[in-house]
CSV table of C-alpha atoms in Angstrom, one decimal:
chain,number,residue,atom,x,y,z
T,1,UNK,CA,11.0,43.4,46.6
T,2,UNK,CA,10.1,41.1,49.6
T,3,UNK,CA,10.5,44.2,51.9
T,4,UNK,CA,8.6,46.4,49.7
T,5,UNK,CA,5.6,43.7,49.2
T,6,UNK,CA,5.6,43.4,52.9
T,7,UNK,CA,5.7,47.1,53.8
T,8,UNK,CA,3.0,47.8,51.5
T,9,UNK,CA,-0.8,48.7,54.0
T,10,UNK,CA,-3.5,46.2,53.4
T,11,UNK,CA,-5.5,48.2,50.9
T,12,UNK,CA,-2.7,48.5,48.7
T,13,UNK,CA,-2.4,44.8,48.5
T,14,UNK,CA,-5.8,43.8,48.2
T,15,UNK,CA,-5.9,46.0,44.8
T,16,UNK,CA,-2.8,44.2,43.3
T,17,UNK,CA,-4.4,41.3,44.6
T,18,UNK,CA,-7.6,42.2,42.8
T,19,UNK,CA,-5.6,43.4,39.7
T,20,UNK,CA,-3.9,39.6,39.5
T,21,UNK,CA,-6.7,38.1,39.7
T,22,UNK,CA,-8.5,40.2,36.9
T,23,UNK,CA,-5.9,39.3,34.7
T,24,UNK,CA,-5.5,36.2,35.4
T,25,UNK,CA,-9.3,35.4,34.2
T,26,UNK,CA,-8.8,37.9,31.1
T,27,UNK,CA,-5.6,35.4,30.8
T,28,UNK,CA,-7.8,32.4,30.8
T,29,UNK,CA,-10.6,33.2,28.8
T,30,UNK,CA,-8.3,34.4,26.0
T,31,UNK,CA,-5.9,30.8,26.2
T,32,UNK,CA,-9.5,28.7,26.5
T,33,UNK,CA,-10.7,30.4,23.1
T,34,UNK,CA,-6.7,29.9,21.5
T,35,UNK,CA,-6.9,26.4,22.1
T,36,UNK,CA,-10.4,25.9,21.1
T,37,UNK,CA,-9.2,27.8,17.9
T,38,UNK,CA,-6.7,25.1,17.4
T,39,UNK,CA,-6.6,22.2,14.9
T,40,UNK,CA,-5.8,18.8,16.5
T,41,UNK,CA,-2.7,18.4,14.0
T,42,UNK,CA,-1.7,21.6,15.6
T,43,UNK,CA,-2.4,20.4,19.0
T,44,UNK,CA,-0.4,17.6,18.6
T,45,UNK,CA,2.4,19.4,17.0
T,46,UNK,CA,2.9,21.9,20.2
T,47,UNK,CA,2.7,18.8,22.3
T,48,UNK,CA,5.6,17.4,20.3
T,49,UNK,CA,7.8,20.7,20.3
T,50,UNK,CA,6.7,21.3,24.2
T,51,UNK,CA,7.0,17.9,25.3
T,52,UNK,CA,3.7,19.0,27.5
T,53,UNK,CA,0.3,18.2,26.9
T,54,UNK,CA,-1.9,21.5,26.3
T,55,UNK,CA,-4.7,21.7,29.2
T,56,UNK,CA,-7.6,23.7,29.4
T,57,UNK,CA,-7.3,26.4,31.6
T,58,UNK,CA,-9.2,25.4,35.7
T,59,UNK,CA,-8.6,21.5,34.5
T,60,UNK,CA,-10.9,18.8,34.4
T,61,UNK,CA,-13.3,20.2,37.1
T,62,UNK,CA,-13.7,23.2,35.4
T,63,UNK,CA,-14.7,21.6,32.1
T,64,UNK,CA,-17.2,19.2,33.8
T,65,UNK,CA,-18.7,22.5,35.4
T,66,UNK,CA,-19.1,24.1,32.3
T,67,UNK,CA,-20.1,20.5,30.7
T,68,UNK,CA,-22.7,20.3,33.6
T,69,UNK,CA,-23.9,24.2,33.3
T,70,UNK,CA,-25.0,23.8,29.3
T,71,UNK,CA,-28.7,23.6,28.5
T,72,UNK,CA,-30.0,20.3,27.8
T,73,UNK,CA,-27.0,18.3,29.8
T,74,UNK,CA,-29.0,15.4,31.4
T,75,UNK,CA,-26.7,15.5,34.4
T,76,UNK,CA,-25.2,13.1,36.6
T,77,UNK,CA,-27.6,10.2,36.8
T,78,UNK,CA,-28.5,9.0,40.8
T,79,UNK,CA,-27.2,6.4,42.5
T,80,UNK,CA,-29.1,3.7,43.7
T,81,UNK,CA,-29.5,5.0,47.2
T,82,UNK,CA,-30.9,8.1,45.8
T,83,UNK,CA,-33.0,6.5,43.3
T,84,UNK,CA,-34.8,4.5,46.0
T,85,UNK,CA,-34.7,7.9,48.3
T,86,UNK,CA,-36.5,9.9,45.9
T,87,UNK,CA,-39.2,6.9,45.6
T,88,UNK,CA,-39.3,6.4,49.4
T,89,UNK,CA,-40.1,10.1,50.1
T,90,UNK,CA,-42.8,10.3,47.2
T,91,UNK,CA,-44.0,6.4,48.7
T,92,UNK,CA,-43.7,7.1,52.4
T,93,UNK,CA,-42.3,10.5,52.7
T,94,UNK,CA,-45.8,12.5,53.4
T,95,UNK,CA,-48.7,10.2,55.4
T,96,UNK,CA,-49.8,10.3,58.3
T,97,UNK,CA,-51.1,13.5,59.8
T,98,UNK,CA,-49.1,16.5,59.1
T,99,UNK,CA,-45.7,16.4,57.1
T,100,UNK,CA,-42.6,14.7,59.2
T,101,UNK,CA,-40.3,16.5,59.5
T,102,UNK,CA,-37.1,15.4,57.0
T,103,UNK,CA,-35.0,13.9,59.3
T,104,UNK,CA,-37.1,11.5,60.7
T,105,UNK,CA,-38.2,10.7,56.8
T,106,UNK,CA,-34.8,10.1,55.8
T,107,UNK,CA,-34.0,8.6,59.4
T,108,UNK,CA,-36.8,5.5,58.5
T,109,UNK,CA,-35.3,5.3,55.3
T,110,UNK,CA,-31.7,5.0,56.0
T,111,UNK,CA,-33.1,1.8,58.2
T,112,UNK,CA,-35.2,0.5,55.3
T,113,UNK,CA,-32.0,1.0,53.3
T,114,UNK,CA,-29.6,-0.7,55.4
T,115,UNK,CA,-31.7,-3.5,56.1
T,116,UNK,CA,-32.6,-4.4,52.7
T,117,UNK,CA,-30.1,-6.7,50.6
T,118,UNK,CA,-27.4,-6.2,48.0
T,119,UNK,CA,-29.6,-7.5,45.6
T,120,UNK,CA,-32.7,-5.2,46.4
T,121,UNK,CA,-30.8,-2.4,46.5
T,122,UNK,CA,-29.9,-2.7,42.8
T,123,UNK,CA,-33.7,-2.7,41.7
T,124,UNK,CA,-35.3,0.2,41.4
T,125,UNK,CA,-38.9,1.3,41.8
T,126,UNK,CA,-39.3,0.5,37.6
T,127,UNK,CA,-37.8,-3.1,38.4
T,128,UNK,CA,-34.6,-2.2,36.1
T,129,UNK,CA,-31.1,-3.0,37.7
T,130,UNK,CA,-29.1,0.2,38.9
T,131,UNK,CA,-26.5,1.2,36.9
T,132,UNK,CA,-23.9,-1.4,35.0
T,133,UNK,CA,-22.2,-2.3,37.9
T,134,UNK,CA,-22.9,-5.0,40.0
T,135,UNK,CA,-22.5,-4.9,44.3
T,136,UNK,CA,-20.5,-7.8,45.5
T,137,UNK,CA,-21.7,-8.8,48.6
């Protein structure tokens, strides 16, 4: 079979190529809406017999993607360098005469940044600490 795979021209490959693929998405969509069809007490009892826990088909990536595509989902939220980005380029981003270009806008604030302390980095432009965690210096 090795041979015959190997044998086979290019365009002949590429469309069992394209064919596996096909399937493999029909294959995927139809397992997603099975276990989305299941009960947890029947979850759990497959996991038992299989010895395997059941996973969504693409993994964890895929369901944060499709978590992160609904309408309404808030998103990631930034993270403190970003946070004080976004309110450097609306503070400082657009004076003087004519628009800088980015680079030299985010070039001023990457010195602002790293000259400014662990502690002023975790305030933000409302005055509210950054997130839960806390920087150790």
């Amino acid at each position: 079979m090795g041979q015959a795979w190997n044998d086979l021209a290019e365009a002949s490959k590429d469309e069992y190529t394209k064919q596996a693929k096909d399937l493999k998405t029909t294959y995927d969509k139809e397992y997603k809406n099975f276990l989305e069809g299941l009960s947890p007490e029947s979850i759990k009892a497959i996991e038992t017999a299989t010895g395997k826990k059941l996973r969504i088909p693409g993994g964890k990536k895929a369901r944060s993607k499709e978590l992160s595509r609904a309408s309404g989902s808030p998103g990631k939220p930034l993270t403190a360098f970003f946070e004080f980005m976004r309110d450097f380029r609306e503070k400082e981003g657009g004076e003087g005469e004519g628009k800088e270009k980015v680079t030299a806008v985010a070039k001023r604030a990457g010195e602002k940044w790293n000259s400014m302390s662990e502690g002023e980095k975790q305030v933000s432009s409302t005055g509210s600490l950054m997130g839960q965690r806390s920087i150790q210096p």
